[in-house]
Coordinates of C-alpha atoms in Angstrom, one line a residue:
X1 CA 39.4 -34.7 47.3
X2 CA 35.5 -33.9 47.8
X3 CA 36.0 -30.1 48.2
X4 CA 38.2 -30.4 45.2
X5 CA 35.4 -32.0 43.2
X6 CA 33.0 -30.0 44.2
X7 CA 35.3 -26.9 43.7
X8 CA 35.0 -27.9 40.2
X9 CA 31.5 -28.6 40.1
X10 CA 30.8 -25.1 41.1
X11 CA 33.4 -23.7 38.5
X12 CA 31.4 -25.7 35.6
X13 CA 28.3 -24.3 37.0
X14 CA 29.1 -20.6 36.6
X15 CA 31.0 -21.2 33.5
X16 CA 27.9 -23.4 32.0
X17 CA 25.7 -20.3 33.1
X18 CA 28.0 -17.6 32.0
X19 CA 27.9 -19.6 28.5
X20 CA 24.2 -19.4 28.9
X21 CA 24.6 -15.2 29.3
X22 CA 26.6 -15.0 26.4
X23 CA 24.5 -16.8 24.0
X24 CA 23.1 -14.5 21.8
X25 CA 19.0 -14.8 21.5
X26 CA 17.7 -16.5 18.4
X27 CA 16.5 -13.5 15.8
X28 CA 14.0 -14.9 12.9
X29 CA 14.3 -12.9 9.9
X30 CA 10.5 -11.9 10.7
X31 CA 9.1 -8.7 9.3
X32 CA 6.9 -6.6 10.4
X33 CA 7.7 -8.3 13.6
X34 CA 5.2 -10.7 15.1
X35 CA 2.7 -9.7 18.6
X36 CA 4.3 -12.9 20.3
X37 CA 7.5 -14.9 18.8
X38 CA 8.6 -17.7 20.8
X39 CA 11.2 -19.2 19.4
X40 CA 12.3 -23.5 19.5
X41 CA 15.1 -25.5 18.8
X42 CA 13.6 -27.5 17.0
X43 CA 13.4 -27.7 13.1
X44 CA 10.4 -28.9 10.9
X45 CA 11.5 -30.4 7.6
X46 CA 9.0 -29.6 4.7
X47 CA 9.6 -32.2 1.3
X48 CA 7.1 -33.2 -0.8
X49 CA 5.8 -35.5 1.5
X50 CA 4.8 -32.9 3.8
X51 CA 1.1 -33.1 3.7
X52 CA -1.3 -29.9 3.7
X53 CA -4.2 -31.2 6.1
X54 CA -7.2 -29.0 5.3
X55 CA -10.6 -29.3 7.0
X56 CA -12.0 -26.1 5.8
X57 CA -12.9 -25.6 2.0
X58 CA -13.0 -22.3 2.4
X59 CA -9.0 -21.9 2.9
X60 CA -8.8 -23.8 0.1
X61 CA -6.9 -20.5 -2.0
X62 CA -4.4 -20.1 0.4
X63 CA -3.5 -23.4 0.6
X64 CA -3.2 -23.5 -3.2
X65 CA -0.7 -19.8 -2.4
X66 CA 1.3 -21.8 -0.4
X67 CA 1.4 -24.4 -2.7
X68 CA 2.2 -22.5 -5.8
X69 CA 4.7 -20.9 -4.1
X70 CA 6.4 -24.1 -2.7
X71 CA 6.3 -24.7 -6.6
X72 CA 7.8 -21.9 -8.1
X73 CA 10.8 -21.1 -5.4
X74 CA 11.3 -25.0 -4.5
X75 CA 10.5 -27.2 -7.0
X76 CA 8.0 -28.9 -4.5
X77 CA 4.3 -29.6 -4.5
X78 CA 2.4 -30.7 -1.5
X79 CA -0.9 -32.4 -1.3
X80 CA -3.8 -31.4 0.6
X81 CA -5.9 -33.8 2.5
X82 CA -9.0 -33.4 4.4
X83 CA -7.8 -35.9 7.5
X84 CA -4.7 -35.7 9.7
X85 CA -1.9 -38.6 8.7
X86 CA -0.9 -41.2 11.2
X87 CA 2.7 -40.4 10.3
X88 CA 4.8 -38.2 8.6
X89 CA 5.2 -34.4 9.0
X90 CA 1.9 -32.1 7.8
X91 CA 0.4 -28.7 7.4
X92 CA -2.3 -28.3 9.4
X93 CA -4.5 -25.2 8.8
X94 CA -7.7 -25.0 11.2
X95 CA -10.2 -22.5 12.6
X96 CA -9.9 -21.6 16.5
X97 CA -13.0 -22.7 18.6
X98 CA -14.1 -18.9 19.6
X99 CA -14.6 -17.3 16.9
X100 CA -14.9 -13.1 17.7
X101 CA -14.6 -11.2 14.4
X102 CA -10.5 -11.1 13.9
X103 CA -10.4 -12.1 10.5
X104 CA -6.3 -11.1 10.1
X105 CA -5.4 -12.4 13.4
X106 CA -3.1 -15.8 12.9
X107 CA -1.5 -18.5 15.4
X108 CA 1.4 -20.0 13.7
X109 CA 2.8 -23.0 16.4
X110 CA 5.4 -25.7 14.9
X111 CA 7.4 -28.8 16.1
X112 CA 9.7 -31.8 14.3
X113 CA 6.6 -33.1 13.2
X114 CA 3.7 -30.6 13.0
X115 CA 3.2 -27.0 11.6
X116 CA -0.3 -26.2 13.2
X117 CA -1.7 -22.2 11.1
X118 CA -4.7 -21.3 13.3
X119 CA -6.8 -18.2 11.4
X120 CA -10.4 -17.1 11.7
X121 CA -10.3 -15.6 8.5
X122 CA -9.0 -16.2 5.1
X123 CA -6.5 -12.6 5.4
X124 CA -5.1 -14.1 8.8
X125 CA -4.3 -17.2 7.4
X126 CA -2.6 -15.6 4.4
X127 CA -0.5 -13.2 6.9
X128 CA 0.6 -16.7 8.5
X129 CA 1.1 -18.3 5.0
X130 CA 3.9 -15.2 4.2
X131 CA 5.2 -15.0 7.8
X132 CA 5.7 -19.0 7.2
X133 CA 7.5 -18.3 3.8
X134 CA 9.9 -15.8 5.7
X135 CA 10.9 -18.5 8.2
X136 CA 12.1 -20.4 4.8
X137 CA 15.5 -20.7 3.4
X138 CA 16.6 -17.9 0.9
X139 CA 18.3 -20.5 -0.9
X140 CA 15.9 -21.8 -3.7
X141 CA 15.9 -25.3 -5.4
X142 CA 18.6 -25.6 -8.2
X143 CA 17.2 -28.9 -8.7
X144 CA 15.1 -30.5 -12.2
X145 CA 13.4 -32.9 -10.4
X146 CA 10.5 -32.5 -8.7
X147 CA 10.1 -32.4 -5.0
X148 CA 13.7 -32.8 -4.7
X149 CA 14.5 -30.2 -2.6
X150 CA 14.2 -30.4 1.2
X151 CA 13.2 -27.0 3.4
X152 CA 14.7 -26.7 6.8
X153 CA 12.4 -24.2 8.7
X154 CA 13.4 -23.1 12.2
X155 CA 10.6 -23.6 14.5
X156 CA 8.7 -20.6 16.7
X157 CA 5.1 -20.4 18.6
X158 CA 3.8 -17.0 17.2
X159 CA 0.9 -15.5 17.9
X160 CA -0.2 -12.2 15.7
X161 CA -2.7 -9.7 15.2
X162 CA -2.0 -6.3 13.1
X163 CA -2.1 -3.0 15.4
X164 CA -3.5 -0.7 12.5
X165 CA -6.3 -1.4 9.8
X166 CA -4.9 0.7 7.1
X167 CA -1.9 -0.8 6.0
X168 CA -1.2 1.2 2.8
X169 CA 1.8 1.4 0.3
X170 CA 1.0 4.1 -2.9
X171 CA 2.2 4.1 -6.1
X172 CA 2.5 6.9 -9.3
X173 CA 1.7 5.5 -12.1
X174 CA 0.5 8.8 -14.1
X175 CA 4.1 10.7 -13.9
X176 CA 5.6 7.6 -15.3
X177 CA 3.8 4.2 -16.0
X178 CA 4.8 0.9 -15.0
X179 CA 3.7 -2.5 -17.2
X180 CA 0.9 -4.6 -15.8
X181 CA 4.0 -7.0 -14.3
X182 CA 6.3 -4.5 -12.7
X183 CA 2.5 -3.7 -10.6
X184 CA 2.2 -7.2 -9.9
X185 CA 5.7 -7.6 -8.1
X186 CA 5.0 -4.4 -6.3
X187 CA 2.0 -6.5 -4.8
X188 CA 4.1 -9.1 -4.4
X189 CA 6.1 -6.7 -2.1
X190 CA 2.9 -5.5 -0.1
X191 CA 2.2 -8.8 0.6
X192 CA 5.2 -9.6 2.1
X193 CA 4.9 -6.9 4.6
X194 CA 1.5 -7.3 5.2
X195 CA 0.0 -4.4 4.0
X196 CA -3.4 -4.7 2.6
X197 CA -4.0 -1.2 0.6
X198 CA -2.3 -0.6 -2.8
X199 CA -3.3 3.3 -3.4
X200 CA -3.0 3.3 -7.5
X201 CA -2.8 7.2 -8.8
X202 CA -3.7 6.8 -12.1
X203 CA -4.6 10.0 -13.6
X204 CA -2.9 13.3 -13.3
X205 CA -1.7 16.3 -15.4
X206 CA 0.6 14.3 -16.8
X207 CA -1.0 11.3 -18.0
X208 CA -4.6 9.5 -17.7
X209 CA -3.6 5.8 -17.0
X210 CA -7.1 4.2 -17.2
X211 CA -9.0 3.5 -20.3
X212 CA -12.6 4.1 -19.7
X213 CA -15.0 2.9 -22.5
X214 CA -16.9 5.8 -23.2
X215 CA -14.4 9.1 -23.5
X216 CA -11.6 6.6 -25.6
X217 CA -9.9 10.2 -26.0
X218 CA -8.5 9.9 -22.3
X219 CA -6.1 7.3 -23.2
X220 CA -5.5 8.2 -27.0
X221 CA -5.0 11.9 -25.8
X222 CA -4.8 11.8 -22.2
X223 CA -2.2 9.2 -21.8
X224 CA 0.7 10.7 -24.5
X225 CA 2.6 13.4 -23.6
X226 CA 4.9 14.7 -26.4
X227 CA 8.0 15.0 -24.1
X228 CA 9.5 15.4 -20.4
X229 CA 11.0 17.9 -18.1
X230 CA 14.8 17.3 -17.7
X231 CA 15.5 17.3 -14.0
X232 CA 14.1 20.1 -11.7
X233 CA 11.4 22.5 -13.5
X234 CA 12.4 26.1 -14.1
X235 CA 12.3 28.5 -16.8
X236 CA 15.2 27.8 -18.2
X237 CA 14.6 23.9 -18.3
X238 CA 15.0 21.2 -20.9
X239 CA 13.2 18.7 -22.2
X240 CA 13.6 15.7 -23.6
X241 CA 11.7 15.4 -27.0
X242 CA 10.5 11.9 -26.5
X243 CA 7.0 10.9 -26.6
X244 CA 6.0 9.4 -23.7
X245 CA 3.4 7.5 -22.3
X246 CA 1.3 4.3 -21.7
X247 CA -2.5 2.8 -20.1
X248 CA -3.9 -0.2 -18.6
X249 CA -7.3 -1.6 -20.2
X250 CA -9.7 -2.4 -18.1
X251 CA -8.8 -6.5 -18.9
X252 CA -5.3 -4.8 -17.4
X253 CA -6.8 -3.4 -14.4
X254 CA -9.5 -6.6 -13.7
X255 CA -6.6 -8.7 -13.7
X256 CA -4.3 -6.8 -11.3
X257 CA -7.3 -6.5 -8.9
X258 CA -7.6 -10.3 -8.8
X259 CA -4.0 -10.0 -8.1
X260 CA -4.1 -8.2 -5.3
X261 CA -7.6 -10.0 -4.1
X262 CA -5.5 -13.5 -3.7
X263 CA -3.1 -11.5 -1.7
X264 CA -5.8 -9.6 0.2
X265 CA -4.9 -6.8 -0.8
X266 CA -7.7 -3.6 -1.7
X267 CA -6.6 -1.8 -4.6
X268 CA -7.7 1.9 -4.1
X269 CA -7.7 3.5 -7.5
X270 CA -7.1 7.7 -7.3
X271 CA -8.9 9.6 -10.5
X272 CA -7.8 13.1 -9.1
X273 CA -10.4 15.8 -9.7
X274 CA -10.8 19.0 -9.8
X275 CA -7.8 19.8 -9.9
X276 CA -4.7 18.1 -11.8
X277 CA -6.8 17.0 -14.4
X278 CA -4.8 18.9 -17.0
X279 CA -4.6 15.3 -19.0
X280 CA -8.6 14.9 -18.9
X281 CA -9.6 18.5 -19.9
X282 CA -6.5 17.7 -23.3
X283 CA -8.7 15.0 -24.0
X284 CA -12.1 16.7 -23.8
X285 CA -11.3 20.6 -23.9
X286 CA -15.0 21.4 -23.0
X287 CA -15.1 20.2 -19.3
X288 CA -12.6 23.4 -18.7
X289 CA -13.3 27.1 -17.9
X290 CA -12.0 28.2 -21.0
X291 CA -12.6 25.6 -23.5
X292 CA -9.1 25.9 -24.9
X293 CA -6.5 23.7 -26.5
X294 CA -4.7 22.2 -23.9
X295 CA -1.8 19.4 -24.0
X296 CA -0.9 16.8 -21.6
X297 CA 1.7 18.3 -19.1
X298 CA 5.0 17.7 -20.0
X299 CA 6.3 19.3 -17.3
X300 CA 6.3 18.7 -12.9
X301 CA 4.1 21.0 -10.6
X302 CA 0.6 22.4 -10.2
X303 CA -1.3 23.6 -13.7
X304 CA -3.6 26.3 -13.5
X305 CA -6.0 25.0 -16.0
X306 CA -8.6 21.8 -14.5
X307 CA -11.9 20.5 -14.6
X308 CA -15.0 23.7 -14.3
X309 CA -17.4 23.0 -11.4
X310 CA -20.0 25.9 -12.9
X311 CA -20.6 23.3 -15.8
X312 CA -23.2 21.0 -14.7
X313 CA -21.8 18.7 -17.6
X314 CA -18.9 18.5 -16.0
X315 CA -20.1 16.0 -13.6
X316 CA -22.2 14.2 -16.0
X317 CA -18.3 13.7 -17.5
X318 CA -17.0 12.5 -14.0
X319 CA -20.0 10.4 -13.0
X320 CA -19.5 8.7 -16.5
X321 CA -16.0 8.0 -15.4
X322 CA -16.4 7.2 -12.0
X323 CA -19.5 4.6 -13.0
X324 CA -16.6 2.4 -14.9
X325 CA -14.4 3.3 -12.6
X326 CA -16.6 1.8 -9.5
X327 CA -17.3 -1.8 -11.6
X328 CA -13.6 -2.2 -11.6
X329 CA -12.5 -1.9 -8.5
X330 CA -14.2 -3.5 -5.9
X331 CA -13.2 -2.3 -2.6
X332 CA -15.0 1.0 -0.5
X333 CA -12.9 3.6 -1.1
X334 CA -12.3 6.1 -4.2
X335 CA -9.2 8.4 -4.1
X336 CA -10.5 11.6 -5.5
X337 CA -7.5 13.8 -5.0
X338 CA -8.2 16.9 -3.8
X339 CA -5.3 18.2 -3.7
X340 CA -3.5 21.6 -5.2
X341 CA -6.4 22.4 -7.2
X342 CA -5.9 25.9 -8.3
X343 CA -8.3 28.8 -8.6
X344 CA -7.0 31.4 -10.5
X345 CA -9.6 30.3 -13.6
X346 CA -12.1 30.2 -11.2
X347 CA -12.2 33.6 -10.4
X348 CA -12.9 34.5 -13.8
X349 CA -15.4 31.6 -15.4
X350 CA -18.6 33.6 -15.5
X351 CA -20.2 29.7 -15.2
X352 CA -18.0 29.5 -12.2
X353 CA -18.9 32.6 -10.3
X354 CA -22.5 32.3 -11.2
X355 CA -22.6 28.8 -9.0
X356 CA -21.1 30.1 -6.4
X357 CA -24.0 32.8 -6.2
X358 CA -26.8 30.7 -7.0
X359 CA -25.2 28.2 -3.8
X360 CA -25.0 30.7 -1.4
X361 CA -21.3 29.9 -1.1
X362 CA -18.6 32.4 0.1
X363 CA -15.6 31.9 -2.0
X364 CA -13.9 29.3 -4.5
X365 CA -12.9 27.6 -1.4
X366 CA -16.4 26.2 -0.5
X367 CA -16.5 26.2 -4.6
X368 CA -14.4 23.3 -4.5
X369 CA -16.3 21.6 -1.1
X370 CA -19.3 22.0 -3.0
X371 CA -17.9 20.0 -6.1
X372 CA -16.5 17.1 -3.5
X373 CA -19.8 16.9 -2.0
X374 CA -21.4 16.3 -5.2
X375 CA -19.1 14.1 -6.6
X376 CA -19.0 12.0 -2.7
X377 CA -22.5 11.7 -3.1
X378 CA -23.1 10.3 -6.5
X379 CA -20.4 7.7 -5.5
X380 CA -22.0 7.2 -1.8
X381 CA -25.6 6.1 -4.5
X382 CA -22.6 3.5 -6.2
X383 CA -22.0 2.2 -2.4
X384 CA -18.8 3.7 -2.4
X385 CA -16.8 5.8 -0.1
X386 CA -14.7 9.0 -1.1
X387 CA -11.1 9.3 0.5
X388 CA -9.3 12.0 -0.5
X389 CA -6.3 14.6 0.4
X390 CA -6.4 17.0 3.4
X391 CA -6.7 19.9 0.5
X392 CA -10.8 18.3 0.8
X393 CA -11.3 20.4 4.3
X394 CA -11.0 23.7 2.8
X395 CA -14.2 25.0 2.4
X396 CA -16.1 22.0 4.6
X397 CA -15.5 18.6 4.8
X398 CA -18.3 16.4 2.6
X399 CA -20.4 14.4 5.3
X400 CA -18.8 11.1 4.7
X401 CA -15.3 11.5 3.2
X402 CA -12.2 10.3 4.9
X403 CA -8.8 12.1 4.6
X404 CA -5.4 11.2 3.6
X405 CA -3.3 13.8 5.8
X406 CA -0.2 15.0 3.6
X407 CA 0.7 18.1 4.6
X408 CA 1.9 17.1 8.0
X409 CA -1.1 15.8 10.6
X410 CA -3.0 19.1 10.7
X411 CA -5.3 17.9 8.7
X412 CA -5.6 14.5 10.0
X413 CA -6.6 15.4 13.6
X414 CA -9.0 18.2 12.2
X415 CA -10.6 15.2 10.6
X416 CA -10.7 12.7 13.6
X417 CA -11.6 15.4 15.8
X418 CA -14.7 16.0 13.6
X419 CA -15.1 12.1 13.3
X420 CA -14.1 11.6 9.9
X421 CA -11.9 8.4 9.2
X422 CA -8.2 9.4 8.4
X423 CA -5.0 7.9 6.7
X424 CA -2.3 9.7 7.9
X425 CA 0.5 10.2 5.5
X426 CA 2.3 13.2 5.9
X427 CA 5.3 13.9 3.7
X428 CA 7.9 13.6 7.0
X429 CA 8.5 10.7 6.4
X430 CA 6.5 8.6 4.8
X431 CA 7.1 10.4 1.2
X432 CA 9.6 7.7 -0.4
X433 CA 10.1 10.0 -3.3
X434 CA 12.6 11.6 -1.2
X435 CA 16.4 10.9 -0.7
X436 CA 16.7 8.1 1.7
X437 CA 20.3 9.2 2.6
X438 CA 23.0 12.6 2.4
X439 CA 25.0 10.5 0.2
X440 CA 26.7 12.1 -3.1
X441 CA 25.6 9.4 -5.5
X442 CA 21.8 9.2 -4.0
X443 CA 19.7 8.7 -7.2
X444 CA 17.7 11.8 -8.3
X445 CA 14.5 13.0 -5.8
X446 CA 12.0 15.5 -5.6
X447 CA 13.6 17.1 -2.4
X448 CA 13.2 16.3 1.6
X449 CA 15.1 13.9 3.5
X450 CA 13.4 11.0 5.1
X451 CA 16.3 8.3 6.2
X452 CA 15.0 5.1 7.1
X453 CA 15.1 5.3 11.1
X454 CA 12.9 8.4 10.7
X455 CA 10.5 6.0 8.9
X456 CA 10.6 3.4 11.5
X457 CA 9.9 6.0 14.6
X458 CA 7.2 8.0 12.8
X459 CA 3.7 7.3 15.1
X460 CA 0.1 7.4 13.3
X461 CA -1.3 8.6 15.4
X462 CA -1.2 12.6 16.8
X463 CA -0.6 12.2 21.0
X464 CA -3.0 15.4 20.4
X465 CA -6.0 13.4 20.1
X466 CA -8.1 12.2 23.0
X467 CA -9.1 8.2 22.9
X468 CA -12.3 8.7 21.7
X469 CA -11.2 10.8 18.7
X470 CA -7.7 8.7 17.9
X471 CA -10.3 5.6 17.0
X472 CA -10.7 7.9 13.8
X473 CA -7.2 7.1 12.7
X474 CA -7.6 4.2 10.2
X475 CA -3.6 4.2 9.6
X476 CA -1.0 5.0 7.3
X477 CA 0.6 4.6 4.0
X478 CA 4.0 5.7 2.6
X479 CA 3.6 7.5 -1.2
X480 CA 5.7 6.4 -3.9
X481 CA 5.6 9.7 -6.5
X482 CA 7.5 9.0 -9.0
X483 CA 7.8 12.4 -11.4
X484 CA 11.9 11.7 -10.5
X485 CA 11.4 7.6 -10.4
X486 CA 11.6 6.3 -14.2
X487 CA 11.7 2.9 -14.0
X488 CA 10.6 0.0 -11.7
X489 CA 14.1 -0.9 -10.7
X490 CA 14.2 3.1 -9.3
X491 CA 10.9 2.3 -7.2
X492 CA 12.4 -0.6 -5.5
X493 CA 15.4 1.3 -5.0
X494 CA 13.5 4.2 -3.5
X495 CA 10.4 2.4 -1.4
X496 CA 13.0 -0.5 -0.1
X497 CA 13.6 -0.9 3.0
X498 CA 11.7 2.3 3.7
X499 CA 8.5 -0.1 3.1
X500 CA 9.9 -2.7 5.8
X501 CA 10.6 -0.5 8.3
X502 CA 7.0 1.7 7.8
X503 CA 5.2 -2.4 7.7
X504 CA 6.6 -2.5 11.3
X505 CA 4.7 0.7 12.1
X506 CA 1.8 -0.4 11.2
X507 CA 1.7 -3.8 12.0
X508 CA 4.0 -4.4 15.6
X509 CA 2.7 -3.4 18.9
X510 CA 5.0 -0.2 19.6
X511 CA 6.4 -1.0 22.5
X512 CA 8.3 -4.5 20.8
X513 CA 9.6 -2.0 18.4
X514 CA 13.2 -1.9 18.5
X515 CA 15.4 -0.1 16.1
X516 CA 18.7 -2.3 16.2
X517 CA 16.8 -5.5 16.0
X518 CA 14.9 -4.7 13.1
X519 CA 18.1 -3.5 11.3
X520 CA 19.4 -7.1 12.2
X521 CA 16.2 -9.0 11.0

C-alpha cells in the first residue's frame, strides 16, 4: 500500500511539474519593452479611492497626466496627498536616495495594495506614468457616473532606462498639412512609445507651413499651391486643379510645443534652406538667382530654382526667419535641411560665382558649406544648434552641426568619425513613406520596401565605428514623408506599427529583443 502511495506521489510530482513546463510565461502588453520586467500574480485595483501620494511638488504635472487621463479613458479621478494613507490602496511617486543624473530612468514596483513609480526626473517618471497606462485595461468606462469604474492592473517589478538619447519620429507637414489636432494625436503616439523628438518639416517647395510675422507673404503665397501632381511625376502627368494648402500661426505652433513639453517631448522644427525653398523664393522672388516669377511647386521632386547664397540679403531674409523661428521652439536643435539642393543656377548667378571667388572656395560644393556655416553660426549667437541632412558634408562639415544620415550610414559614420553628433536615419528602413508590405491593395507610396521585421532589426549604430567614435551616435528616427500620404488616417496607416517596432530599437537593450515576442505584445 505505501509503495502504491508513494507511486502516486511521484506521478503527481512530475505531472504537477510537467504542468509547471507547459505554462506559458506571462507576456504584458509592454512596448518598447522594459530593461527588467518581472512579472506577479498579483493584481492592484485602481478606483477612485486609489490615492496619488505625492511628496515632491515638482512631479506635480505628471501626476495631474495621470490624472487627466484616468479621467478621460475611465471616468475616474484620483486625489493626490502629500502623506502615505494607513489603509487603502495608493500611488506612490518618490525620488530614489542616489541621485546620479538619469533623469528618464524609472522603477515601476506594484503589489495588492501599493503602486510604488521611483524617477529622478520628471521624463522618467512620465515614461513610468505611460508604461503604467499600458499595463491598463483596453476596455474604457461606459459608465455616467463618476469614479464608477474599477481598473484591474496586472502587477510587474520593472526597472527601465532608455538605450538611445535620440528617440525621434518625423513628420511632413509641407507636402500635405495636417490640422493642429491630427499633430497633437501624433504626439500622443510618440508618447506612448517613448520617443522624445518630434522632427516637424514645415517648409518645402511645396508649401511654407509657418507663419512668421515679418515676410506675411510666406503663408499668403508660400503656403497655396494652385494644384497637385496625380500619382507618380512624369511628363505626361496630371493634375488635379484643386487649390491646396494650409499654416499654423505661431498661437498654433506655441500651443503644440506645450503639447509636446507635458509629454516630454522636443519638437524640432526643419525650415529647409538652400535648397527646396521653391515656396519661400514664390513669396519673395528677390532672395533667388534670377529674381523671376516663381509658383509654389505643385509637383514631387527636386526644383532647380532656391534661395542665392551670393546675396548677402539673403541671409538677412533667413536670419529674420530663423529669429522667430528660435522664440518658438524651445529645444537645441534647428533642422536646416540640407539636402538636394541643386546647383545648376549657381553656376550661372554672376552674385553667385563672384562669392565663391572672393571666399577662396573651390566649387558650388563648398558654396553651399559656406552658406551652412553662416547660417550655423548666426543660430549658434541664438544658443541654438544646427542639425541637418548628410547632403551638409559636401563641401566641409560647419564646426558644430550634427547630421541626420539619410542616404544610408555613410554619412553618419563620416560624421562620428569626425566627432560630430549624428541621427541616423537612413531610408532602409526607417523611411515609413514606403510600402510596408508586397501586398496588391498596399495604399499608394513613394517606392522602397521596408516591412516591419526589417524595422525592428535595423541597428543605430554602424559595427564600423570604434567605441570612442560610436558615442557620436545620438540615435534614430523613422521619417514620415508624406507627398503620397493625404490624410491623417494614411499616416497612421503608414507609420503604425512600424513606429512600435522602431520605439523597441531605440529604447530596449538589444540583446532582450525578440522578434516573435514583440509581435505577441
Amino acid at each position: 500500500m505505501k509503495r502504491i502511495l508513494s507511486l502516486l506521489l511521484i506521478l503527481l510530482s512530475v505531472a504537477t511539474v510537467a504542468q509547471k513546463q507547459e505554462t506559458p510565461v506571462k507576456v504584458l502588453p509592454l512596448i518598447p519593452l522594459p530593461k527588467e520586467v518581472t512579472p506577479s500574480s498579483d493584481v492592484f485595483t485602481l478606483t477612485a479611492k486609489t490615492l496619488i501620494v505625492l511628496t515632491n511638488e515638482k512631479f506635480k504635472p505628471e501626476a495631474d497626466y495621470l490624472n487627466k487621463y484616468l479621467k478621460t479613458n475611465y471616468n475616474i479621478e484620483l486625489q493626490i496627498v502629500a502623506s502615505v494613507p494607513n489603509d487603502g490602496n495608493y500611488i506612490f511617486i518618490t525620488q530614489p536616495d542616489f541621485q546620479g543624473g538619469f533623469l528618464e530612468n524609472y522603477d515601476l514596483s506594484m503589489n495588492q495594495n501599493q503602486l510604488l513609480l521611483t524617477a529622478e526626473g520628471n521624463e522618467g517618471l512620465f515614461y513610468g506614468i505611460e508604461t503604467l497606462i499600458q499595463l491598463m485595461p483596453l476596455e474604457k468606462s461606459l459608465s455616467g457616473v463618476l469614479g464608477d469604474a474599477e481598473l484591474k492592473i496586472p502587477c510587474a517589478n520593472i526597472k527601465d532606462a532608455p538605450r538611445y538619447q535620440w528617440r525621434g519620429m518625423h513628420l511632413d507637414c509641407s507636402r500635405h498639412f495636417f490640422s493642429k489636432e491630427e499633430v497633437k494625436k501624433y504626439l500622443d503616439y510618440l508618447a506612448m512609445y517613448k520617443f522624445n523628438v518630434f522632427h516637424w518639416h514645415l517648409t518645402d517647395d511645396q508649401g511654407w507651413r509657418v507663419e512668421i510675422k515679418k515676410y506675411p507673404l510666406l503663408t499668403t503665397i508660400g503656403s497655396q499651391r494652385k494644384e497637385t501632381v496625380i500619382g507618380h511625376p512624369s511628363d505626361t502627368a496630371h493634375y488635379d486643379g484643386k487649390p491646396y494648402g494650409g499654416f499654423y500661426t505661431q498661437e498654433d505652433i506655441k500651443e503644440i510645443v506645450t503639447y509636446a513639453g507635458v509629454r516630454h517631448i522636443t519638437v524640432v522644427p526643419e525650415i529647409e534652406m538652400p535648397g527646396h525653398s521653391l515656396a519661400a523664393v514664390a513669396a519673395y522672388p528677390q532672395f533667388s538667382c534670377n529674381n523671376g516669377h516663381y509658383e509654389t511647386w505643385t509637383t514631387w521632386g527636386q526644383s532647380l530654382d532656391n534661395y542665392c547664397p551670393g546675396n548677402d540679403s539673403t541671409f538677412l531674409f533667413l536670419e529674420d526667419i530663423l529669429s522667430e523661428v528660435c522664440n518658438l521652439f524651445p529645444g537645441m536643435y534647428i533642422h536646416i535641411g540640407g539636402d538636394e539642393c541643386a546647383k545648376d543656377r549657381w553656376k550661372t548667378c554672376p552674385k553667385c560665382q563672384k562669392r565663391i571667388v572672393d571666399e577662396k572656395l573651390k566649387n558650388e560644393n563648398e558654396l553651399q558649406s559656406y552658406f551652412i556655416a553662416r547660417i550655423e553660426k548666426y543660430l549658434n549667437s541664438k544658443g541654438k544648434q544646427i542639425i541637418g541632412w548628410d547632403e551638409i558634408l559636401e563641401g566641409g562639415l560647419a564646426p558644430n552641426a550634427a547630421v541626420m544620415s539619410w542616404r544610408g550610414t555613410k554619412g553618419g559614420v563620416t560624421a562620428a568619425k569626425q566627432k560630430h553628433n549624428v541621427v541616423m536615419s537612413p531610408g532602409k528602413p526607417c523611411y515609413f513613406d514606403h510600402y510596408q508590405s508586397k501586398d496588391k491593395k498596399e495604399p499608394p507610396a513613394i517606392g522602397g520596401f521596408n516591412p516591419l521585421d526589417s524595422v525592428y532589426a535595423y541597428k543605430p549604430t554602424p559595427q564600423s565605428l570604434k567605441e570612442n567614435e560610436a558615442q557620436y551616435i545620438m540615435g534614430a528616427q523613422g521619417n514620415v514623408w508624406t507627398e503620397y500620404i493625404t490624410d491623417f488616417k494614411s499616416v497612421e496607416y503608414m507609420s503604425m506599427p512600424r513606429m512600435a517596432a522602431l520605439s523597441e530599437v531605440l529604447w530596449t537593450p538589444s540583446e532582450k529583443k525578440d522578434y516573435k515576442n514583440f509581435i505577441e505584445r
